[in-house]
Short mmCIF file of C-alpha atoms in Angstrom, two decimals:
data_model
loop_
_atom_site.label_atom_id
_atom_site.label_comp_id
_atom_site.label_asym_id
_atom_site.label_seq_id
_atom_site.Cartn_x
_atom_site.Cartn_y
_atom_site.Cartn_z
CA UNK A 1 98.92 116.38 90.00
CA UNK A 2 101.31 119.52 90.81
CA UNK A 3 101.15 118.31 94.44
CA UNK A 4 103.83 115.87 93.57
CA UNK A 5 107.64 116.00 94.07
CA UNK A 6 110.91 114.32 94.70
CA UNK A 7 114.50 114.27 94.01
CA UNK A 8 116.08 114.50 90.47
CA UNK A 9 119.45 112.94 91.14
CA UNK A 10 119.40 111.06 88.19
CA UNK A 11 116.69 109.94 85.45
CA UNK A 12 119.13 107.63 83.83
CA UNK A 13 119.94 103.99 84.88
CA UNK A 14 122.85 103.67 87.15
CA UNK A 15 125.97 102.44 85.47
CA UNK A 16 125.99 99.35 87.74
CA UNK A 17 123.14 98.16 89.43
CA UNK A 18 123.32 98.31 93.24
CA UNK A 19 121.97 94.44 93.81
CA UNK A 20 122.91 94.95 97.80
CA UNK A 21 120.56 97.95 97.95
CA UNK A 22 117.51 96.25 96.43
CA UNK A 23 117.90 92.63 97.86
CA UNK A 24 118.09 93.35 101.72
CA UNK A 25 114.60 92.58 103.29
CA UNK A 26 115.25 94.13 106.53
CA UNK A 27 117.43 97.16 105.91
CA UNK A 28 115.71 97.98 102.68
CA UNK A 29 119.15 98.89 101.30
CA UNK A 30 120.85 100.78 104.28
CA UNK A 31 124.08 101.67 104.37
CA UNK A 32 126.15 104.03 106.89
CA UNK A 33 127.65 107.16 105.21
CA UNK A 34 130.62 109.08 106.08
CA UNK A 35 128.53 111.55 107.85
CA UNK A 36 127.26 109.05 110.06
CA UNK A 37 123.75 109.19 107.93
CA UNK A 38 122.27 105.97 106.71
CA UNK A 39 122.23 105.65 102.82
CA UNK A 40 118.87 104.97 101.36
CA UNK A 41 117.38 104.39 97.91
CA UNK A 42 114.70 102.34 98.31
CA UNK A 43 111.35 101.82 100.53
CA UNK A 44 111.38 99.87 104.10
CA UNK A 45 109.95 96.65 104.11
CA UNK A 46 108.54 97.04 108.04
CA UNK A 47 108.08 100.04 110.49
CA UNK A 48 110.24 100.59 113.45
CA UNK A 49 107.60 100.32 116.34
CA UNK A 50 106.11 96.76 117.06
CA UNK A 51 103.09 95.61 115.08
CA UNK A 52 99.84 95.80 117.29
CA UNK A 53 96.55 94.02 116.66
CA UNK A 54 93.54 96.33 116.01
CA UNK A 55 91.06 96.87 118.44
CA UNK A 56 87.21 96.86 116.86
CA UNK A 57 85.41 98.28 120.01
CA UNK A 58 81.76 98.15 118.32
CA UNK A 59 78.56 99.05 120.08
CA UNK A 60 75.63 96.55 119.87
CA UNK A 61 74.11 98.82 117.57
CA UNK A 62 77.31 99.14 115.31
CA UNK A 63 77.62 95.63 115.39
CA UNK A 64 74.49 95.09 113.93
CA UNK A 65 74.69 97.76 111.23
CA UNK A 66 78.06 96.02 110.15
CA UNK A 67 76.36 92.58 109.96
CA UNK A 68 73.64 94.01 107.72
CA UNK A 69 76.39 95.50 105.43
CA UNK A 70 78.19 92.25 105.36
CA UNK A 71 75.16 90.22 104.62
CA UNK A 72 73.96 92.50 101.83
CA UNK A 73 77.45 92.88 100.16
CA UNK A 74 77.60 89.01 100.33
CA UNK A 75 74.34 88.46 98.22
CA UNK A 76 75.65 91.25 95.98
CA UNK A 77 78.76 89.42 95.11
CA UNK A 78 77.12 86.26 94.32
CA UNK A 79 75.72 88.03 90.99
CA UNK A 80 77.60 89.09 87.99
CA UNK A 81 78.30 93.08 88.24
CA UNK A 82 78.84 95.63 85.70
CA UNK A 83 82.42 95.83 84.18
CA UNK A 84 82.34 99.67 84.12
CA UNK A 85 79.95 102.51 84.88
CA UNK A 86 78.72 102.90 81.22
CA UNK A 87 74.82 102.20 80.50
CA UNK A 88 74.13 98.57 79.77
CA UNK A 89 77.76 97.63 80.28
CA UNK A 90 78.33 93.96 80.28
CA UNK A 91 78.72 92.12 83.22
CA UNK A 92 81.25 89.67 84.62
CA UNK A 93 81.37 87.54 87.94
CA UNK A 94 83.39 89.02 90.96
CA UNK A 95 86.83 88.30 91.13
CA UNK A 96 89.06 86.90 93.94
CA UNK A 97 91.06 89.88 94.16
CA UNK A 98 87.73 92.21 94.52
CA UNK A 99 86.53 89.52 97.23
CA UNK A 100 89.94 90.24 99.06
CA UNK A 101 89.28 93.99 98.90
CA UNK A 102 85.95 93.57 100.84
CA UNK A 103 87.76 92.93 104.42
CA UNK A 104 86.23 93.86 107.90
CA UNK A 105 88.21 97.06 108.10
CA UNK A 106 87.03 98.18 104.56
CA UNK A 107 83.25 97.51 105.52
CA UNK A 108 84.18 99.45 108.98
CA UNK A 109 85.79 102.52 106.79
CA UNK A 110 82.71 102.86 104.56
CA UNK A 111 80.61 102.68 107.54
CA UNK A 112 82.17 105.49 109.53
CA UNK A 113 82.59 107.55 106.48
CA UNK A 114 78.83 107.57 106.09
CA UNK A 115 78.09 108.10 109.66
CA UNK A 116 76.78 104.22 110.19
CA UNK A 117 74.15 104.55 107.50
CA UNK A 118 73.74 101.01 106.29
CA UNK A 119 72.18 101.74 102.88
CA UNK A 120 74.76 104.74 102.01
CA UNK A 121 77.59 102.58 103.22
CA UNK A 122 76.39 99.52 100.85
CA UNK A 123 75.80 102.01 97.82
CA UNK A 124 79.17 103.48 98.20
CA UNK A 125 80.93 100.06 98.50
CA UNK A 126 79.11 98.84 95.35
CA UNK A 127 79.75 102.03 93.43
CA UNK A 128 83.72 101.71 94.47
CA UNK A 129 83.65 98.35 93.06
CA UNK A 130 82.39 99.16 89.61
CA UNK A 131 84.76 102.28 89.78
CA UNK A 132 87.85 100.06 90.24
CA UNK A 133 87.10 98.40 87.40
CA UNK A 134 86.10 101.50 85.18
CA UNK A 135 89.17 103.39 86.19
CA UNK A 136 91.70 100.29 85.66
CA UNK A 137 92.82 99.40 89.12
CA UNK A 138 91.11 96.24 88.60
CA UNK A 139 91.87 93.83 85.50
CA UNK A 140 88.37 92.23 84.34
CA UNK A 141 89.63 89.74 81.90
CA UNK A 142 88.20 90.24 78.28
CA UNK A 143 86.68 93.68 79.09
CA UNK A 144 89.36 96.25 80.60
CA UNK A 145 91.09 98.01 78.07
CA UNK A 146 94.92 97.51 78.50
CA UNK A 147 95.89 100.77 77.57
CA UNK A 148 93.79 101.92 80.41
CA UNK A 149 94.89 99.67 83.16
CA UNK A 150 96.57 101.38 85.87
CA UNK A 151 99.96 99.58 85.82
CA UNK A 152 103.67 100.27 86.37
CA UNK A 153 104.65 100.76 82.65
CA UNK A 154 101.49 103.05 82.22
CA UNK A 155 102.39 105.74 85.05
CA UNK A 156 106.19 105.29 85.01
CA UNK A 157 107.07 108.51 83.10
CA UNK A 158 105.30 110.36 86.08
CA UNK A 159 107.86 109.38 88.58
CA UNK A 160 111.11 109.76 86.45
CA UNK A 161 111.85 112.64 89.18
CA UNK A 162 110.45 110.70 92.14
CA UNK A 163 107.78 113.29 92.66
CA UNK A 164 106.09 110.62 94.85
CA UNK A 165 107.95 108.46 97.31
CA UNK A 166 106.99 105.54 99.75
CA UNK A 167 109.81 105.61 102.46
CA UNK A 168 109.41 104.72 105.96
CA UNK A 169 106.66 104.51 108.36
CA UNK A 170 105.30 107.22 110.78
CA UNK A 171 105.36 106.42 114.85
CA UNK A 172 101.96 104.77 114.23
CA UNK A 173 102.97 102.31 111.81
CA UNK A 174 101.51 104.13 108.60
CA UNK A 175 103.43 103.86 105.59
CA UNK A 176 104.53 107.50 104.66
CA UNK A 177 103.68 108.70 101.00
CA UNK A 178 105.59 111.80 99.95
CA UNK A 179 104.24 114.39 97.49
CA UNK A 180 106.90 116.61 96.58
CA UNK A 181 105.12 119.59 94.88
CA UNK A 182 108.31 121.46 93.51
CA UNK A 183 109.49 118.34 91.21
CA UNK A 184 106.31 117.98 88.92
CA UNK A 185 107.87 116.70 85.66
CA UNK A 186 104.60 116.42 83.42
CA UNK A 187 101.66 118.67 82.31
CA UNK A 188 98.59 118.25 83.88
CA UNK A 189 96.21 115.36 82.47
CA UNK A 190 94.61 112.37 83.50
CA UNK A 191 97.70 110.31 83.79
CA UNK A 192 98.69 112.52 86.82
CA UNK A 193 95.29 111.16 88.56
CA UNK A 194 96.02 107.55 87.52
CA UNK A 195 99.60 107.87 88.82
CA UNK A 196 98.31 109.02 92.17
CA UNK A 197 95.66 106.27 92.25
CA UNK A 198 98.36 103.72 91.64
CA UNK A 199 100.49 105.24 94.37
CA UNK A 200 97.69 104.82 97.10
CA UNK A 201 97.36 101.28 95.85
CA UNK A 202 101.07 100.54 96.21
CA UNK A 203 101.30 102.27 99.75
CA UNK A 204 98.46 100.24 100.96
CA UNK A 205 100.26 97.10 99.78
CA UNK A 206 103.22 98.28 102.23
CA UNK A 207 100.70 98.55 105.21
CA UNK A 208 101.60 96.27 107.85
CA UNK A 209 99.34 94.11 109.79
CA UNK A 210 97.45 96.40 112.47
CA UNK A 211 97.28 99.44 110.28
CA UNK A 212 94.63 100.57 107.21
CA UNK A 213 95.62 104.19 107.01
CA UNK A 214 98.64 106.00 105.63
CA UNK A 215 100.39 108.87 106.57
CA UNK A 216 100.76 111.47 103.66
CA UNK A 217 103.79 114.09 103.92
CA UNK A 218 103.51 117.14 101.37
CA UNK A 219 106.51 119.16 100.92
CA UNK A 220 106.35 122.32 98.81
CA UNK A 221 109.92 123.29 98.97
CA UNK A 222 110.85 124.07 95.17
CA UNK A 223 113.00 122.21 93.13
CA UNK A 224 116.77 123.73 92.48
CA UNK A 225 116.39 126.29 89.50
CA UNK A 226 118.63 124.57 87.22
CA UNK A 227 116.05 121.20 87.20
CA UNK A 228 113.53 123.74 85.29
CA UNK A 229 110.82 121.69 87.16
CA UNK A 230 107.19 123.15 87.90
CA UNK A 231 105.90 123.85 91.36
CA UNK A 232 102.45 125.39 90.53
CA UNK A 233 99.35 124.21 91.89
CA UNK A 234 96.66 121.84 90.32
CA UNK A 235 93.84 123.67 88.54
CA UNK A 236 90.61 123.56 90.89
CA UNK A 237 88.92 121.17 88.07
CA UNK A 238 91.67 118.46 88.94
CA UNK A 239 91.83 119.09 92.61
CA UNK A 240 88.11 118.28 92.92
CA UNK A 241 88.60 115.17 90.76
CA UNK A 242 91.06 113.84 93.06
CA UNK A 243 89.06 114.96 96.20
CA UNK A 244 86.28 112.84 94.63
CA UNK A 245 88.32 109.77 94.10
CA UNK A 246 89.86 110.32 97.59
CA UNK A 247 86.54 110.74 99.64
CA UNK A 248 84.73 108.35 97.55
CA UNK A 249 86.58 105.33 96.86
CA UNK A 250 89.46 105.76 99.75
CA UNK A 251 87.18 106.75 102.62
CA UNK A 252 89.08 106.70 105.86
CA UNK A 253 92.42 105.87 104.25
CA UNK A 254 94.10 108.98 105.53
CA UNK A 255 95.34 108.61 109.27
CA UNK A 256 97.75 111.78 108.97
CA UNK A 257 98.34 114.59 106.57
CA UNK A 258 101.51 116.66 107.19
CA UNK A 259 102.18 119.64 105.12
CA UNK A 260 105.72 121.57 105.22
CA UNK A 261 107.53 124.47 103.32
CA UNK A 262 103.88 125.78 102.31
CA UNK A 263 104.12 129.04 100.24
CA UNK A 264 102.15 132.11 101.08
CA UNK A 265 99.85 131.05 97.78
CA UNK A 266 99.40 127.85 99.25
CA UNK A 267 97.32 128.84 102.16
CA UNK A 268 95.21 130.68 99.48
CA UNK A 269 94.94 127.53 97.30
CA UNK A 270 93.69 125.37 100.64
CA UNK A 271 90.70 128.07 101.27
CA UNK A 272 89.64 127.55 97.64
CA UNK A 273 89.61 123.76 97.81
CA UNK A 274 88.64 123.58 101.57
CA UNK A 275 84.86 123.50 100.87
CA UNK A 276 85.48 120.35 98.75
CA UNK A 277 87.29 118.48 101.66
CA UNK A 278 85.58 116.15 104.01
CA UNK A 279 85.54 118.15 107.53
CA UNK A 280 86.77 114.84 109.33
CA UNK A 281 89.70 114.79 107.07
CA UNK A 282 90.57 118.46 107.85
CA UNK A 283 90.91 117.51 111.09
CA UNK A 284 93.43 114.90 110.12
CA UNK A 285 96.10 117.58 108.42
CA UNK A 286 98.73 119.24 110.43
CA UNK A 287 100.39 122.43 108.80
CA UNK A 288 104.08 123.17 109.26
CA UNK A 289 105.16 121.24 111.98
CA UNK A 290 108.45 119.12 112.15
CA UNK A 291 108.06 115.88 110.34
CA UNK A 292 110.37 114.21 113.08
CA UNK A 293 107.42 114.67 115.22
CA UNK A 294 105.74 112.20 113.57
CA UNK A 295 108.11 109.99 111.85
CA UNK A 296 110.91 107.76 113.69
CA UNK A 297 114.18 109.34 112.54
CA UNK A 298 115.84 106.06 111.58
CA UNK A 299 113.17 106.04 108.64
CA UNK A 300 113.31 110.22 108.10
CA UNK A 301 115.35 111.97 105.42
CA UNK A 302 118.31 114.28 106.65
CA UNK A 303 116.16 117.08 104.99
CA UNK A 304 113.53 116.82 107.77
CA UNK A 305 116.32 116.39 110.44
CA UNK A 306 115.98 112.31 110.49
CA UNK A 307 118.74 109.84 110.04
CA UNK A 308 118.47 109.06 106.38
CA UNK A 309 120.56 110.07 103.35
CA UNK A 310 118.05 109.34 100.60
CA UNK A 311 118.90 109.56 97.12
CA UNK A 312 116.13 108.97 94.29
CA UNK A 313 117.50 106.98 91.63
CA UNK A 314 114.66 106.07 89.42
CA UNK A 315 115.70 102.62 88.11
CA UNK A 316 116.80 101.27 91.59
CA UNK A 317 113.84 102.73 93.50
CA UNK A 318 111.01 102.06 90.96
CA UNK A 319 112.27 98.71 90.34
CA UNK A 320 112.34 97.86 94.23
CA UNK A 321 109.21 99.73 95.03
CA UNK A 322 107.19 97.67 92.78
CA UNK A 323 108.88 94.35 93.12
CA UNK A 324 108.19 94.67 97.11
CA UNK A 325 104.81 95.79 96.75
CA UNK A 326 104.14 92.85 94.28
CA UNK A 327 105.46 90.46 96.71
CA UNK A 328 103.33 91.98 99.70
CA UNK A 329 100.27 91.58 97.58
CA UNK A 330 101.04 87.95 96.57
CA UNK A 331 101.36 87.26 100.46
CA UNK A 332 98.06 88.91 101.23
CA UNK A 333 96.36 87.00 98.61
CA UNK A 334 97.80 83.78 99.72
CA UNK A 335 96.77 84.44 102.95
CA UNK A 336 93.30 85.56 101.77
CA UNK A 337 92.98 82.01 100.39
CA UNK A 338 94.31 80.27 103.19
CA UNK A 339 92.01 82.07 105.83
CA UNK A 340 88.79 80.79 103.25
CA UNK A 341 88.93 83.59 100.74
CA UNK A 342 85.73 84.90 101.91
CA UNK A 343 84.46 88.62 102.56
CA UNK A 344 84.84 90.24 105.94
CA UNK A 345 88.19 88.77 106.93
CA UNK A 346 90.45 91.17 108.91
CA UNK A 347 93.27 92.78 107.25
CA UNK A 348 95.27 92.11 110.17
CA UNK A 349 95.02 88.30 109.74
CA UNK A 350 95.78 88.64 106.25
CA UNK A 351 98.81 90.73 106.33
CA UNK A 352 100.36 88.48 109.05
CA UNK A 353 103.27 86.18 108.30
CA UNK A 354 101.03 82.86 109.09
CA UNK A 355 103.82 80.51 107.77
CA UNK A 356 106.19 82.28 110.61
CA UNK A 357 103.62 81.85 113.11
CA UNK A 358 102.76 78.21 112.06
CA UNK A 359 106.16 77.24 112.19
CA UNK A 360 106.81 79.05 115.69
CA UNK A 361 103.93 76.73 117.15
CA UNK A 362 105.02 73.59 119.18
CA UNK A 363 104.65 70.55 117.43
CA UNK A 364 101.64 68.23 118.17
CA UNK A 365 102.02 66.31 121.46
CA UNK A 366 105.04 68.36 121.95
CA UNK A 367 104.86 70.15 125.37
CA UNK A 368 105.27 74.02 125.27
CA UNK A 369 108.35 75.59 127.07
CA UNK A 370 107.49 75.80 130.84
CA UNK A 371 104.38 73.48 130.57
CA UNK A 372 104.42 70.41 133.14
#
């Protein structure tokens, strides 16, 4: 996709690894610079603002519909299901990873996206489960073609220029995924779509407890001419393919979309693809307003009037981003098992630091501070 972009400061490995930048869990490699800015090369672990528990304020009718969806999907996952969307595809049991994807928030996202139509929500959820197997998001042992599995190794060539970046969280604790249109480094292909899906999966892993949406920040600023990188818009066919994936398999994931440095041709492009975008999604998009209005300056690059001096060094960023995401996913799966390994668990509970909370509880028979 030619939506994407980033900074091409270095496509080669640094002479010496900056272990301090990669190892810090709380500062994500932040160091003060001579200009008073904060040097940054990797994603942030946590948002600036406090974590808040979600509020599930459902009407009695909505609760009834939610319960129906959970019950029917509960029956569905007891059976073996197709390993891909081909006719007469072999069947395979539902994987633990797929059960962990079927959270309370997941069911609610699909219900909202289908305007609370139970059968439509169920159909779309089951379609997404099979799509995730087909596209290579989920690895079905013995069936998924390793060459089609969406892995860091498969998509890494797409991000040598840092055209997609996960950096910081917005004011509502949404992880920020930056797409920089001017720094496209590859020709249009399915690999670009795979890369977008890979980064969506990664940014979801960066979501903190209490947040299940992301902030998409798209910058159309051109790269410096000497880099000889593309800033063309994607073809209509690729755009429609991506929009289909986003709307059908990542519904209600976009919490906020910010666009900046839009060229005149960009508005024409938006008019062309506009009819394919869900109306509710369009309501979440904001054009040419300062990013600083929506993202804390502590986690925003100086280019957008923030306090970060962010430089993309591919080896440092790519290794750290994937390592951090893998660690967050491992934590997620550990909690999923700890909480019973069933569908319908809240992502808030699965993402919390249960070990830390357990340690902070008073020991049995030990009075709490302030108790009599």
